[in-house]
CSV table of C-alpha atoms and ligand atoms in Angstrom, one decimal:
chain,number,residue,atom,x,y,z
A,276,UNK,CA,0.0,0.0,0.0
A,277,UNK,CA,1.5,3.2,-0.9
A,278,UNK,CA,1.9,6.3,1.5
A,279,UNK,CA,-0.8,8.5,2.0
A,280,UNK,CA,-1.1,12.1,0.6
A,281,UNK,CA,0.5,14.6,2.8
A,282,UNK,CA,-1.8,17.1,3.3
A,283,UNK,CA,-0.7,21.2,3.5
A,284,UNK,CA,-3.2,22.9,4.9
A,285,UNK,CA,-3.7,27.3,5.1
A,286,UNK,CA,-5.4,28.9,7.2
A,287,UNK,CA,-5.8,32.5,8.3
A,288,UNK,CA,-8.3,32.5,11.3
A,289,UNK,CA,-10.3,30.6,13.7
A,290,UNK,CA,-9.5,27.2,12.3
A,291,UNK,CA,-12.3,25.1,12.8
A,292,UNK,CA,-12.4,23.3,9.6
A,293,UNK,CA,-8.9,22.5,10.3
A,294,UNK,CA,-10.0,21.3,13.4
A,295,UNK,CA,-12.3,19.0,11.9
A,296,UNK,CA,-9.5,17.5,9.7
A,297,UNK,CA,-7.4,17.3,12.6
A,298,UNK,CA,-9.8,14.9,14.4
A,299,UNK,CA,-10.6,13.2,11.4
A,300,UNK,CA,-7.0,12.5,10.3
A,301,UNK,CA,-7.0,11.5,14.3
A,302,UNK,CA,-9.6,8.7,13.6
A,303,UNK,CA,-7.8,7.5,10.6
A,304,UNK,CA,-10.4,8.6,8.5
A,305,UNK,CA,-9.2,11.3,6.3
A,306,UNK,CA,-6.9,9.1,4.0
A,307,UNK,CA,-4.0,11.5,4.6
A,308,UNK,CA,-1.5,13.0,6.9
A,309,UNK,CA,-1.5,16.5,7.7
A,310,UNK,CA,1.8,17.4,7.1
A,311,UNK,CA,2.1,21.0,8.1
A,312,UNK,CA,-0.6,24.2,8.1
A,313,UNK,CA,0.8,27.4,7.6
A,314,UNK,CA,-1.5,30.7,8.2
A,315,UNK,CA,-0.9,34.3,6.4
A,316,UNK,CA,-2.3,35.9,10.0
A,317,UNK,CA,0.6,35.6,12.6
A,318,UNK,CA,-2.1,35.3,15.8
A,319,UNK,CA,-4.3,33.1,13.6
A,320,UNK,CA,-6.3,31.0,16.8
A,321,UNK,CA,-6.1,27.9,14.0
A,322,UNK,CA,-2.3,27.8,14.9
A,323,UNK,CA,-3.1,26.6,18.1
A,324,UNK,CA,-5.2,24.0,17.2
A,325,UNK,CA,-2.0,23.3,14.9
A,326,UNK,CA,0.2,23.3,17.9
A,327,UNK,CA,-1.9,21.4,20.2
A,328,UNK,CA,-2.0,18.6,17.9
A,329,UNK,CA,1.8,19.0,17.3
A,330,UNK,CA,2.0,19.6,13.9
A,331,UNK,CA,4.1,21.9,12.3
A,332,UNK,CA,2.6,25.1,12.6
A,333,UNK,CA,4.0,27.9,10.1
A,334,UNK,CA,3.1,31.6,9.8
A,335,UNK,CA,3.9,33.0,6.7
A,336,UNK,CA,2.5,36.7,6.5
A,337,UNK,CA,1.3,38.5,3.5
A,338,UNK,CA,1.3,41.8,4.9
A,339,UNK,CA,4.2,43.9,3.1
A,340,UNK,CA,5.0,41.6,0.3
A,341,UNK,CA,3.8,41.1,-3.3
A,342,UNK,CA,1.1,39.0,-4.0
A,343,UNK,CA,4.0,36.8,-6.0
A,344,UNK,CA,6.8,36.9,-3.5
A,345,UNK,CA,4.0,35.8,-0.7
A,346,UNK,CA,3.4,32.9,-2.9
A,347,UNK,CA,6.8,31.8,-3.4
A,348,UNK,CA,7.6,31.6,0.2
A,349,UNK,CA,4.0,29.5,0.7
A,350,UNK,CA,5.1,27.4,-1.9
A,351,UNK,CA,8.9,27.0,-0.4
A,352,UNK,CA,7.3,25.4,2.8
A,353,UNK,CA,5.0,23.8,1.4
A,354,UNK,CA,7.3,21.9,-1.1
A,355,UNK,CA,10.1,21.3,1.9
A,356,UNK,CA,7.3,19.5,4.1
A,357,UNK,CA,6.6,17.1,0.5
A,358,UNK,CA,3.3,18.3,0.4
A,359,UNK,CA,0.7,16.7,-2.3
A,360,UNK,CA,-2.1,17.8,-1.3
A,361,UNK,CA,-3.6,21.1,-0.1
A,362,UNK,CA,-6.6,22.2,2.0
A,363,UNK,CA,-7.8,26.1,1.9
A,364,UNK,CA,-9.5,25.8,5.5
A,365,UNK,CA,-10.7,29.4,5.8
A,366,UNK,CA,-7.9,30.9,3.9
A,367,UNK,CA,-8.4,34.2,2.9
A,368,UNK,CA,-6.7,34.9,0.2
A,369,UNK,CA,-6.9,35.0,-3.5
A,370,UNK,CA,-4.9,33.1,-5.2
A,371,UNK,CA,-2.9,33.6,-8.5
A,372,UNK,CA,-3.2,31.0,-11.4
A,373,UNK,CA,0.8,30.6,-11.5
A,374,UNK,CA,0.0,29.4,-7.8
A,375,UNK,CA,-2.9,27.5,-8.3
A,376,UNK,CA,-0.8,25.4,-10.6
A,377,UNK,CA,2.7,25.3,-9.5
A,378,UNK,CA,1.1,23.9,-5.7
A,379,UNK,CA,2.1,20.0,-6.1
A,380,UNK,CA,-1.2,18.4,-6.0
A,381,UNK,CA,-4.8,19.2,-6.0
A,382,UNK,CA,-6.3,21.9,-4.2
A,383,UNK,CA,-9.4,22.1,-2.0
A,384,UNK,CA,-11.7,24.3,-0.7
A,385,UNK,CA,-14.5,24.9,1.7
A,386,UNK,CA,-16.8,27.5,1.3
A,387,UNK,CA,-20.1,28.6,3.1
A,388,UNK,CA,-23.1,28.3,0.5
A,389,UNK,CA,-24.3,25.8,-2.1
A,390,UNK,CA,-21.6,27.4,-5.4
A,391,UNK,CA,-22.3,28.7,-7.8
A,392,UNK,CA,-24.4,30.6,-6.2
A,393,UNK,CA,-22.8,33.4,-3.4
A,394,UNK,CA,-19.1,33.2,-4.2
A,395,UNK,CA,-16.6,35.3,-2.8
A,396,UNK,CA,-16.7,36.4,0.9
A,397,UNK,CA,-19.7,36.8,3.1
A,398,UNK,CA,-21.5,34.0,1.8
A,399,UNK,CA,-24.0,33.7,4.3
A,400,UNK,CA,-24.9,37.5,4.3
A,401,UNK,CA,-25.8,37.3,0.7
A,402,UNK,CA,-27.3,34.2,1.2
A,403,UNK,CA,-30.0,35.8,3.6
A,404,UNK,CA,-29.9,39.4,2.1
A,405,UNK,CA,-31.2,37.0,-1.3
A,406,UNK,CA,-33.8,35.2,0.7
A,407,UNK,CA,-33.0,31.7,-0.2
A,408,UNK,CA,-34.9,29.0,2.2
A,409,UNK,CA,-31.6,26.8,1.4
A,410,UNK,CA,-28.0,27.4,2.0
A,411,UNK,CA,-25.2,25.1,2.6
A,412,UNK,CA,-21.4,24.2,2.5
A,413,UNK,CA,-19.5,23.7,-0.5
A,414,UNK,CA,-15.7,22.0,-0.8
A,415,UNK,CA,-14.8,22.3,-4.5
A,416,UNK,CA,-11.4,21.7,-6.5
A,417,UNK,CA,-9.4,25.2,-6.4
A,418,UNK,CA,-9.0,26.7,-10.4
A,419,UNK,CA,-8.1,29.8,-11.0
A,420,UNK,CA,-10.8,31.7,-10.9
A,421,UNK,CA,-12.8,32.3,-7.4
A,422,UNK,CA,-14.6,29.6,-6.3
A,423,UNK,CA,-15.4,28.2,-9.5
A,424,UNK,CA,-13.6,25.1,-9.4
A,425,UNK,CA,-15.6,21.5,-10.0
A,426,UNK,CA,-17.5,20.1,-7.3
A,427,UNK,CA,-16.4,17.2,-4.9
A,428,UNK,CA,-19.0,17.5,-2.3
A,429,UNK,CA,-22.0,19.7,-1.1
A,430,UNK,CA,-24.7,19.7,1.8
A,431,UNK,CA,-27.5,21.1,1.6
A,432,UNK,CA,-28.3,23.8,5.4
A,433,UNK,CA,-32.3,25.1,5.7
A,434,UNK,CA,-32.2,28.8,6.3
A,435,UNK,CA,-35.0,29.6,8.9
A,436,UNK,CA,-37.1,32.8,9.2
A,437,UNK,CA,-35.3,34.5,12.1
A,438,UNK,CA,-31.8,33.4,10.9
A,439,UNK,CA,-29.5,36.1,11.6
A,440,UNK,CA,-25.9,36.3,9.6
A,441,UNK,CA,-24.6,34.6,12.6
A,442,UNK,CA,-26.9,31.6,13.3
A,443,UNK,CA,-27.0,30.5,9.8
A,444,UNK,CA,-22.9,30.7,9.7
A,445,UNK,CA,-23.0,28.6,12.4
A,446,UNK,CA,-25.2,25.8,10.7
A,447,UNK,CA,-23.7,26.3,7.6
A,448,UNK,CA,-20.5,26.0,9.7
A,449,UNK,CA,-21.6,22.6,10.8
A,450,UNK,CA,-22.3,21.0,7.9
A,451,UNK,CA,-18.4,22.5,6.4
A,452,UNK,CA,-16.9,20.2,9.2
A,453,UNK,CA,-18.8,17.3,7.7
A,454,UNK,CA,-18.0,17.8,4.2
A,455,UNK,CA,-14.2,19.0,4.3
A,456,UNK,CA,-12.7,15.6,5.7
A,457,UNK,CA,-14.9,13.3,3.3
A,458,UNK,CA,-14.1,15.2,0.7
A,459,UNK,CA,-10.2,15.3,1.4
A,460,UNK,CA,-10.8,11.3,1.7
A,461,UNK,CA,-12.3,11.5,-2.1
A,462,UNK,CA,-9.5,13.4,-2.9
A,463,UNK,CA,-6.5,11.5,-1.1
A,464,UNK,CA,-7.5,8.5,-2.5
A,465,UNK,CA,-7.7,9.3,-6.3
A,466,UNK,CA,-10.6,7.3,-6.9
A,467,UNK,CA,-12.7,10.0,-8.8
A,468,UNK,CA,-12.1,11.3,-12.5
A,469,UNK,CA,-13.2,14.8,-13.8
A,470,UNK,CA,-16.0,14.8,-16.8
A,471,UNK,CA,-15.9,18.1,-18.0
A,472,UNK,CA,-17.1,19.6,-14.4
A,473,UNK,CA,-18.2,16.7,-12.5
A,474,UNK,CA,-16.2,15.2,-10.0
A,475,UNK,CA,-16.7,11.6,-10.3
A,476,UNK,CA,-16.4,9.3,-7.3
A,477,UNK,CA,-15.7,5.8,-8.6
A,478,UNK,CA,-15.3,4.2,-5.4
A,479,UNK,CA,-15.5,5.2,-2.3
A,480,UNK,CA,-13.9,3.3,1.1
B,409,GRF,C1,-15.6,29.0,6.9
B,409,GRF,O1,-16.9,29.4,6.9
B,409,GRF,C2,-15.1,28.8,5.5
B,409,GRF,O2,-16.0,28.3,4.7
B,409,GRF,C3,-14.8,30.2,5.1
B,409,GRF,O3,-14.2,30.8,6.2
B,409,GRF,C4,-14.7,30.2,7.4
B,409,GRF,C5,-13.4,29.7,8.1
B,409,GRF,O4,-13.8,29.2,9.4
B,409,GRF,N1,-14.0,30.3,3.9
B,409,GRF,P1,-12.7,28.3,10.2
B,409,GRF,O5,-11.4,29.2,10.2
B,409,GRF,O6,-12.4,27.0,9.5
B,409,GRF,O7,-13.3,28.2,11.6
């Protein structure tokens, strides 16, 4: 049996998705080993979690340095860890194309609402400002452009009548911590082909 993916995975906040693949990687069901997480926020609370579950915990700030040159130095660490595959768990940044294909290995991302529709950031803000009845969590395939990649997984979150922005985040959030980890499994395993934009799953474990 070969190695499992080692998974790189950014962060620049709270962390809770990163949580979620910590105790899924914990529980040996994630299919890969978090290698490193690096965050572009220096008090990032997700380095903690990083820390607590001793893993290498790197800050690598944006602030001050060109889009490219951040970039670079991302990529340096995560190349040196032998990263192969990445998770954006609440990473707020845009990322270049030259990025986007020079990281070695896919890319995945989590993202509060049911893509296409509500890209981009506050999600769940729009969502309700809208006046959708359903929400929910999206982890798609990073391309180039924002949050436009193909789709691995998606769940569906019902957004009540006196949701505020807050209370339907925190459903919404709920159902991301579900999501992310299966969908790194899909991912880590490479049992799934593209078809044009359809992620295919042709066997899952
Ligand atoms: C999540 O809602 C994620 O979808 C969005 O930013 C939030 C990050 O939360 N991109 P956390 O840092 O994982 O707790």
């Amino acid at each position: 049996m070969s190695a499992p993916p080692r998974l790189g995975v950014l962060i620049s906040g709270r962390g809770s998705n990163l949580q979620a693949l910590i105790e899924a990687a914990a529980a040996g069901t994630l299919g890969a080993e978090i290698a490193l997480v690096v965050s572009n926020v220096a008090g990032a609370a997700g380095l903690e979690r990083a820390r607590a579950a001793s893993l290498p915990a790197h800050v690598c700030e944006h602030r001050g340095l060109p889009r490219a040159e951040h970039e670079a130095r991302v990529l340096e660490i995560l190349r040196a860890g032998g990263v192969n595959l990445v998770a954006l768990a609440g990473y707020m940044r845009l990322l270049s194309g030259a990025f986007v294909h020079a990281v070695p290995g896919p890319v995945l991302n989590v993202h509060p609402s049911l893509l296409p529709a509500f890209p981009g950031v506050n999600a769940q803000e729009q969502a309700l400002a809208h006046g959708v009845k359903v929400s929910g969590a999206t982890v798609h395939l990073v391309v180039e452009e924002l949050d436009a990649g193909p789709i691995v997984l998606q769940e569906a979150v019902p957004v009540r009548e006196d949701d505020s922005v807050e209370s339907l985040a925190a459903r919404i959030l709920e159902a991301e911590h579900r999501i992310f980890p299966r969908a790194v499994r899909i991912v880590a395993s490479g049992r799934y082909r593209l078809e044009g934009r359809r992620v295919v799953v042709e066997e899952t474990t």
